[in-house]
Amino acid sequence: MSQEIKHIVIVGGGTAGWITAGVIAADHLSHTPEGIKVTLIESPDVPIVGVGEGTWPTMRGTLRKMGISESTLFRECDASFKQGAKFAKWVTGTPEDYYYHPLVLPEGYGEINLAPYWYQHLPNVPFADAVSFQGHLCEKHLAPKQITTPEYAHVANYAYHLDAGKFSGMLQRHCTTKLGVNHILDHVTGIISADNGDIAALTTANSGELSADLFIDCTGFKSMLLGEHYGIDFLDKKHILFNDSALATHVPYLNADDPIASHTISTGQKNGWTWDIGLPTRRGIGHVYSSAHTTDAEAEIELRDYIRESIGDKADELSIRKIEIRPGHREKFWHKNVVAVGLSAGFLEPLEASALVLVELSAQMISEQLPATRPLMDVVGC
Ligand SMILES: Cc1cc2nc3c(=O)[nH]c(=O)nc-3n(C[C@H](O)[C@H](O)[C@H](O)COP(=O)(O)OP(=O)(O)OC[C@H]3O[C@@H](n4cnc5c(N)ncnc54)[C@H](O)[C@@H]3O)c2cc1C
């Protein structure tokens, strides 16, 4: 095995795999002969998790760095603006009960603390509405920028809602056509170890052996390299993060001109909460709940009741997919010449869309700290 890090293999073509490929390939000039070679292999037999439609504002910088035009994102990924999250019925459960987590910081943040002035208006005005204008924009269905505002620039800070499947597809096209990432559609069947315990190569169903200097495990909940091969412990957090199940569905708009919410609507339910994400052509709605406190059937009734409020009895026709969540994370994320990114490293729960930002931060950190040689990997990865 070469001591220099010249070739990186990423296993998994979900959002984690393609974001990691794009960030590293853009930084390390993979489209040039001198650049670091990046290969992404994904299985045609294992679908991506296909959820993860809410992002953080960091995504703007990540996409810009990869050289993706914002118009392409909107056109190809069914994307919409996200200006924060509206938490409905989390406090008293009444229809008037809501507050915003906006993406614009409080007025004067860092210079003046507005909290004492807000106290005078308690309990009538939520904190965010007193110190930030963004919740008011959301309530009025206004965008965070004008049509003339340049790509990625903002008037009010914003992130995106997007179709997770289309997003992976768009990243794949960009990474392979513009950034020089090699793409292999094949199933990884096994692992060949080197004498020092590193992974020397992967065996595949149809493409022979695939060797590399560094392997990035983006195989989702399977965690094929870090979890299954190396047996790195999974630290289960179910005792503090009770939600371990989700039901997800796509909901059509009743009318073509129905408003598209520019914020995630997170509504408290009896044993969990529902997310409601407005895309231009549909809404993505789901119910995250604790299986120790309710049954799948009861959770489904609550979800359909929530959807019925906006589309009536059409709610009963929707097909619903169950996703099991194991809240927790691997004891460590880098072992030997393998680093895990995305669900293979861990997952808490979808509240606040923290998973994709961790993917972005991980990809950035790996790219910035990329060890030049194998011995340095033990320093960077520890
Ligand atoms: C219910 C739910 C809601 C969520 N909502 C949000 C959200 O709003 N915002 C957010 O930031 N995050 C959210 N997340 C998390 C988000 O979905 C994930 O972080 C994101 O999709 C990244 O997934 P991934 O790429 O790690 O895994 P996956 O999408 O599961 O991809 C795994 C990849 O590994 C490949 N693979 C597996 N085995 C093999 C093999 N043997 N050979 C080759 N390839 C293989 C598969 O083919 C696939 O390409 C949510 C998660 C859940 C469960």
CSV table of C-alpha atoms and ligand atoms in Angstrom, one decimal, residues 11-17 41-43 46-49 51-54 186-188 218-222 224 246 275 277 323 325 341-344 347 350 353-356, ligand 1:
chain,number,residue,atom,x,y,z
A,11,VAL,CA,-18.8,3.5,0.0
A,12,GLY,CA,-22.4,4.7,-0.3
A,13,GLY,CA,-24.3,7.1,-2.6
A,14,GLY,CA,-26.7,8.7,-0.2
A,15,THR,CA,-26.5,12.4,0.7
A,16,ALA,CA,-23.5,11.7,3.0
A,17,GLY,CA,-21.5,9.9,0.2
A,41,ILE,CA,-19.2,3.1,-5.1
A,42,GLU,CA,-22.9,2.6,-4.3
A,43,SER,CA,-25.0,-0.5,-4.4
A,46,VAL,CA,-29.6,-1.0,-1.3
A,47,PRO,CA,-31.7,2.1,-1.6
A,48,ILE,CA,-30.7,5.3,0.1
A,49,VAL,CA,-32.8,6.2,3.2
A,51,VAL,CA,-35.5,11.3,3.9
A,52,GLY,CA,-33.6,14.3,5.1
A,53,GLU,CA,-35.4,17.2,3.4
A,54,GLY,CA,-34.5,20.0,5.9
A,186,ASP,CA,-21.9,-2.1,-7.7
A,187,HIS,CA,-22.5,-4.0,-4.4
A,188,VAL,CA,-19.6,-4.3,-2.0
A,218,CYS,CA,-21.2,6.2,4.0
A,219,THR,CA,-23.2,3.0,4.0
A,220,GLY,CA,-26.0,4.5,6.2
A,221,PHE,CA,-27.3,2.6,9.2
A,222,LYS,CA,-25.5,-0.5,8.0
A,224,MET,CA,-20.4,-1.7,6.8
A,246,ALA,CA,-40.7,7.4,12.0
A,275,TRP,CA,-42.5,17.3,10.5
A,277,ILE,CA,-41.8,20.3,4.8
A,323,ILE,CA,-38.3,3.9,9.2
A,325,ILE,CA,-34.2,4.9,14.0
A,341,VAL,CA,-19.7,10.0,7.7
A,342,GLY,CA,-23.5,10.3,7.9
A,343,LEU,CA,-25.8,7.6,9.3
A,344,SER,CA,-23.0,5.1,9.5
A,347,PHE,CA,-27.9,9.7,14.2
A,350,PRO,CA,-34.5,14.7,12.8
A,353,ALA,CA,-32.2,18.8,10.8
A,354,SER,CA,-28.8,18.3,12.5
A,355,ALA,CA,-27.7,15.3,10.4
A,356,LEU,CA,-26.9,16.9,7.1
B,1,LIG,C1,-37.0,9.9,9.6
B,1,LIG,C2,-35.7,10.7,9.3
B,1,LIG,C3,-35.8,12.0,8.9
B,1,LIG,C4,-34.7,12.8,8.6
B,1,LIG,N1,-34.8,14.1,8.4
B,1,LIG,C5,-33.7,14.8,8.2
B,1,LIG,C6,-33.7,16.2,8.0
B,1,LIG,O1,-34.8,16.8,7.8
B,1,LIG,N2,-32.5,16.9,7.9
B,1,LIG,C7,-31.3,16.3,8.0
B,1,LIG,O2,-30.3,17.0,8.0
B,1,LIG,N3,-31.3,14.9,8.2
B,1,LIG,C8,-32.4,14.2,8.3
B,1,LIG,N4,-32.3,12.9,8.4
B,1,LIG,C9,-31.0,12.2,8.3
B,1,LIG,C10,-30.6,12.1,6.8
B,1,LIG,O3,-31.7,11.4,6.1
B,1,LIG,C11,-29.3,11.4,6.6
B,1,LIG,O4,-28.3,12.0,7.4
B,1,LIG,C12,-28.9,11.6,5.1
B,1,LIG,O5,-29.9,11.1,4.3
B,1,LIG,C13,-27.6,10.8,4.9
B,1,LIG,O6,-27.8,9.4,4.8
B,1,LIG,P1,-26.6,8.5,4.4
B,1,LIG,O7,-26.0,8.9,3.1
B,1,LIG,O8,-25.7,8.4,5.6
B,1,LIG,O9,-27.2,7.0,4.2
B,1,LIG,P2,-28.2,6.4,3.1
B,1,LIG,O10,-29.0,7.4,2.4
B,1,LIG,O11,-28.9,5.2,3.8
B,1,LIG,O12,-27.2,5.8,2.0
B,1,LIG,C14,-26.5,4.6,2.2
B,1,LIG,C15,-25.7,4.2,0.9
B,1,LIG,O13,-24.9,3.1,1.2
B,1,LIG,C16,-25.0,2.2,0.1
B,1,LIG,N5,-24.6,0.9,0.5
B,1,LIG,C17,-25.1,0.2,1.6
B,1,LIG,N6,-24.6,-1.1,1.6
B,1,LIG,C18,-23.7,-1.1,0.5
B,1,LIG,C19,-22.9,-2.1,0.0
B,1,LIG,N7,-22.8,-3.4,0.5
B,1,LIG,N8,-22.2,-1.9,-1.2
B,1,LIG,C20,-22.3,-0.6,-1.7
B,1,LIG,N9,-23.1,0.4,-1.3
B,1,LIG,C21,-23.8,0.1,-0.2
B,1,LIG,C22,-26.4,2.3,-0.4
B,1,LIG,O14,-26.6,1.8,-1.7
B,1,LIG,C23,-26.6,3.8,-0.2
B,1,LIG,O15,-26.2,4.5,-1.4
B,1,LIG,C24,-33.4,12.1,8.7
B,1,LIG,C25,-33.3,10.7,9.0
B,1,LIG,C26,-34.5,10.0,9.3
B,1,LIG,C27,-34.3,8.5,9.6
